[in-house]
Amino acid sequence: MLSDWELWACANHVLQTHGDKAPLYVAEQIGALALAGDEAGIRTWQAIAERIIQLSSNAPDRPLQ
C-alpha cells in the first residue's frame, strides 16, 4: 500500500488530469483490477477515491492535506 502522502498525491494528480471525469477514471481502474483479481490494487484505488471525494468536497470540515 502507498503511504498516506502518496495517496493524496495520486488523488490530486487524478483530479488535475481528469477533472470532473475523475470518478469514472477511478471506477475504470477498480473494474480492471477486479477483473484481474488484484485485491491490493483495488484497496489502493478505493483509498485514492476517498481522497478525491475529500478534495472535491466543499465541506468546511474536510481535512486539508
mmCIF file with all atom_site columns, C-alpha atoms in Angstrom:
data_model
loop_
_atom_site.group_PDB
_atom_site.id
_atom_site.type_symbol
_atom_site.label_atom_id
_atom_site.label_alt_id
_atom_site.label_comp_id
_atom_site.label_asym_id
_atom_site.label_entity_id
_atom_site.label_seq_id
_atom_site.pdbx_PDB_ins_code
_atom_site.Cartn_x
_atom_site.Cartn_y
_atom_site.Cartn_z
_atom_site.occupancy
_atom_site.B_iso_or_equiv
_atom_site.pdbx_formal_charge
_atom_site.auth_seq_id
_atom_site.auth_comp_id
_atom_site.auth_asym_id
_atom_site.auth_atom_id
_atom_site.pdbx_PDB_model_num
ATOM 1  C CA . MET A 1 1  ? 0.000   0.000   0.000   1.00 0.00 ? 1  MET A CA 1
ATOM 2  C CA . LEU A 1 2  ? 1.131   3.521   -0.699  1.00 0.00 ? 2  LEU A CA 1
ATOM 3  C CA . SER A 1 3  ? 1.854   5.976   2.104   1.00 0.00 ? 3  SER A CA 1
ATOM 4  C CA . ASP A 1 4  ? -0.797  8.496   3.067   1.00 0.00 ? 4  ASP A CA 1
ATOM 5  C CA . TRP A 1 5  ? 1.186   11.248  1.353   1.00 0.00 ? 5  TRP A CA 1
ATOM 6  C CA . GLU A 1 6  ? 1.409   9.204   -1.858  1.00 0.00 ? 6  GLU A CA 1
ATOM 7  C CA . LEU A 1 7  ? -2.329  8.506   -1.810  1.00 0.00 ? 7  LEU A CA 1
ATOM 8  C CA . TRP A 1 8  ? -3.061  12.236  -1.508  1.00 0.00 ? 8  TRP A CA 1
ATOM 9  C CA . ALA A 1 9  ? -0.609  12.987  -4.323  1.00 0.00 ? 9  ALA A CA 1
ATOM 10 C CA . CYS A 1 10 ? -2.262  10.374  -6.544  1.00 0.00 ? 10 CYS A CA 1
ATOM 11 C CA . ALA A 1 11 ? -5.725  11.742  -5.787  1.00 0.00 ? 11 ALA A CA 1
ATOM 12 C CA . ASN A 1 12 ? -4.600  15.254  -6.611  1.00 0.00 ? 12 ASN A CA 1
ATOM 13 C CA . HIS A 1 13 ? -2.977  14.091  -9.848  1.00 0.00 ? 13 HIS A CA 1
ATOM 14 C CA . VAL A 1 14 ? -6.092  12.199  -10.947 1.00 0.00 ? 14 VAL A CA 1
ATOM 15 C CA . LEU A 1 15 ? -8.226  15.293  -10.260 1.00 0.00 ? 15 LEU A CA 1
ATOM 16 C CA . GLN A 1 16 ? -5.862  17.570  -12.164 1.00 0.00 ? 16 GLN A CA 1
ATOM 17 C CA . THR A 1 17 ? -5.604  15.164  -15.085 1.00 0.00 ? 17 THR A CA 1
ATOM 18 C CA . HIS A 1 18 ? -9.227  14.002  -15.376 1.00 0.00 ? 18 HIS A CA 1
ATOM 19 C CA . GLY A 1 19 ? -11.217 16.828  -13.793 1.00 0.00 ? 19 GLY A CA 1
ATOM 20 C CA . ASP A 1 20 ? -14.907 16.039  -13.451 1.00 0.00 ? 20 ASP A CA 1
ATOM 21 C CA . LYS A 1 21 ? -14.306 12.657  -15.082 1.00 0.00 ? 21 LYS A CA 1
ATOM 22 C CA . ALA A 1 22 ? -12.020 11.560  -12.225 1.00 0.00 ? 22 ALA A CA 1
ATOM 23 C CA . PRO A 1 23 ? -14.687 9.309   -10.628 1.00 0.00 ? 23 PRO A CA 1
ATOM 24 C CA . LEU A 1 24 ? -15.172 7.500   -13.936 1.00 0.00 ? 24 LEU A CA 1
ATOM 25 C CA . TYR A 1 25 ? -11.424 7.026   -14.300 1.00 0.00 ? 25 TYR A CA 1
ATOM 26 C CA . VAL A 1 26 ? -11.173 5.605   -10.781 1.00 0.00 ? 26 VAL A CA 1
ATOM 27 C CA . ALA A 1 27 ? -14.114 3.262   -11.433 1.00 0.00 ? 27 ALA A CA 1
ATOM 28 C CA . GLU A 1 28 ? -12.420 2.000   -14.592 1.00 0.00 ? 28 GLU A CA 1
ATOM 29 C CA . GLN A 1 29 ? -9.201  1.331   -12.668 1.00 0.00 ? 29 GLN A CA 1
ATOM 30 C CA . ILE A 1 30 ? -11.051 -0.528  -9.924  1.00 0.00 ? 30 ILE A CA 1
ATOM 31 C CA . GLY A 1 31 ? -13.009 -2.530  -12.513 1.00 0.00 ? 31 GLY A CA 1
ATOM 32 C CA . ALA A 1 32 ? -9.843  -3.590  -14.334 1.00 0.00 ? 32 ALA A CA 1
ATOM 33 C CA . LEU A 1 33 ? -8.202  -4.592  -11.069 1.00 0.00 ? 33 LEU A CA 1
ATOM 34 C CA . ALA A 1 34 ? -11.293 -6.542  -10.023 1.00 0.00 ? 34 ALA A CA 1
ATOM 35 C CA . LEU A 1 35 ? -11.185 -8.487  -13.279 1.00 0.00 ? 35 LEU A CA 1
ATOM 36 C CA . ALA A 1 36 ? -7.516  -9.204  -12.637 1.00 0.00 ? 36 ALA A CA 1
ATOM 37 C CA . GLY A 1 37 ? -8.237  -10.271 -9.045  1.00 0.00 ? 37 GLY A CA 1
ATOM 38 C CA . ASP A 1 38 ? -5.859  -7.644  -7.620  1.00 0.00 ? 38 ASP A CA 1
ATOM 39 C CA . GLU A 1 39 ? -7.316  -7.023  -4.155  1.00 0.00 ? 39 GLU A CA 1
ATOM 40 C CA . ALA A 1 40 ? -4.408  -4.821  -3.015  1.00 0.00 ? 40 ALA A CA 1
ATOM 41 C CA . GLY A 1 41 ? -4.778  -2.664  -6.116  1.00 0.00 ? 41 GLY A CA 1
ATOM 42 C CA . ILE A 1 42 ? -8.499  -2.328  -5.522  1.00 0.00 ? 42 ILE A CA 1
ATOM 43 C CA . ARG A 1 43 ? -7.901  -1.207  -1.921  1.00 0.00 ? 43 ARG A CA 1
ATOM 44 C CA . THR A 1 44 ? -5.336  1.343   -3.118  1.00 0.00 ? 44 THR A CA 1
ATOM 45 C CA . TRP A 1 45 ? -7.718  2.843   -5.677  1.00 0.00 ? 45 TRP A CA 1
ATOM 46 C CA . GLN A 1 46 ? -10.529 2.883   -3.127  1.00 0.00 ? 46 GLN A CA 1
ATOM 47 C CA . ALA A 1 47 ? -8.256  4.883   -0.805  1.00 0.00 ? 47 ALA A CA 1
ATOM 48 C CA . ILE A 1 48 ? -7.461  7.262   -3.678  1.00 0.00 ? 48 ILE A CA 1
ATOM 49 C CA . ALA A 1 49 ? -11.190 7.594   -4.390  1.00 0.00 ? 49 ALA A CA 1
ATOM 50 C CA . GLU A 1 50 ? -11.873 8.563   -0.758  1.00 0.00 ? 50 GLU A CA 1
ATOM 51 C CA . ARG A 1 51 ? -9.270  11.311  -1.017  1.00 0.00 ? 51 ARG A CA 1
ATOM 52 C CA . ILE A 1 52 ? -10.672 12.548  -4.332  1.00 0.00 ? 52 ILE A CA 1
ATOM 53 C CA . ILE A 1 53 ? -14.048 12.924  -2.639  1.00 0.00 ? 53 ILE A CA 1
ATOM 54 C CA . GLN A 1 54 ? -12.465 14.886  0.197   1.00 0.00 ? 54 GLN A CA 1
ATOM 55 C CA . LEU A 1 55 ? -10.504 17.102  -2.192  1.00 0.00 ? 55 LEU A CA 1
ATOM 56 C CA . SER A 1 56 ? -13.634 17.735  -4.266  1.00 0.00 ? 56 SER A CA 1
ATOM 57 C CA . SER A 1 57 ? -15.831 18.464  -1.273  1.00 0.00 ? 57 SER A CA 1
ATOM 58 C CA . ASN A 1 58 ? -16.748 21.983  -0.300  1.00 0.00 ? 58 ASN A CA 1
ATOM 59 C CA . ALA A 1 59 ? -17.391 20.833  3.242   1.00 0.00 ? 59 ALA A CA 1
ATOM 60 C CA . PRO A 1 60 ? -15.562 23.034  5.759   1.00 0.00 ? 60 PRO A CA 1
ATOM 61 C CA . ASP A 1 61 ? -14.700 20.061  7.978   1.00 0.00 ? 61 ASP A CA 1
ATOM 62 C CA . ARG A 1 62 ? -12.730 18.153  5.350   1.00 0.00 ? 62 ARG A CA 1
ATOM 63 C CA . PRO A 1 63 ? -9.085  17.562  6.280   1.00 0.00 ? 63 PRO A CA 1
ATOM 64 C CA . LEU A 1 64 ? -6.623  19.706  4.402   1.00 0.00 ? 64 LEU A CA 1
ATOM 65 C CA . GLN A 1 65 ? -3.680  17.698  3.164   1.00 0.00 ? 65 GLN A CA 1
#
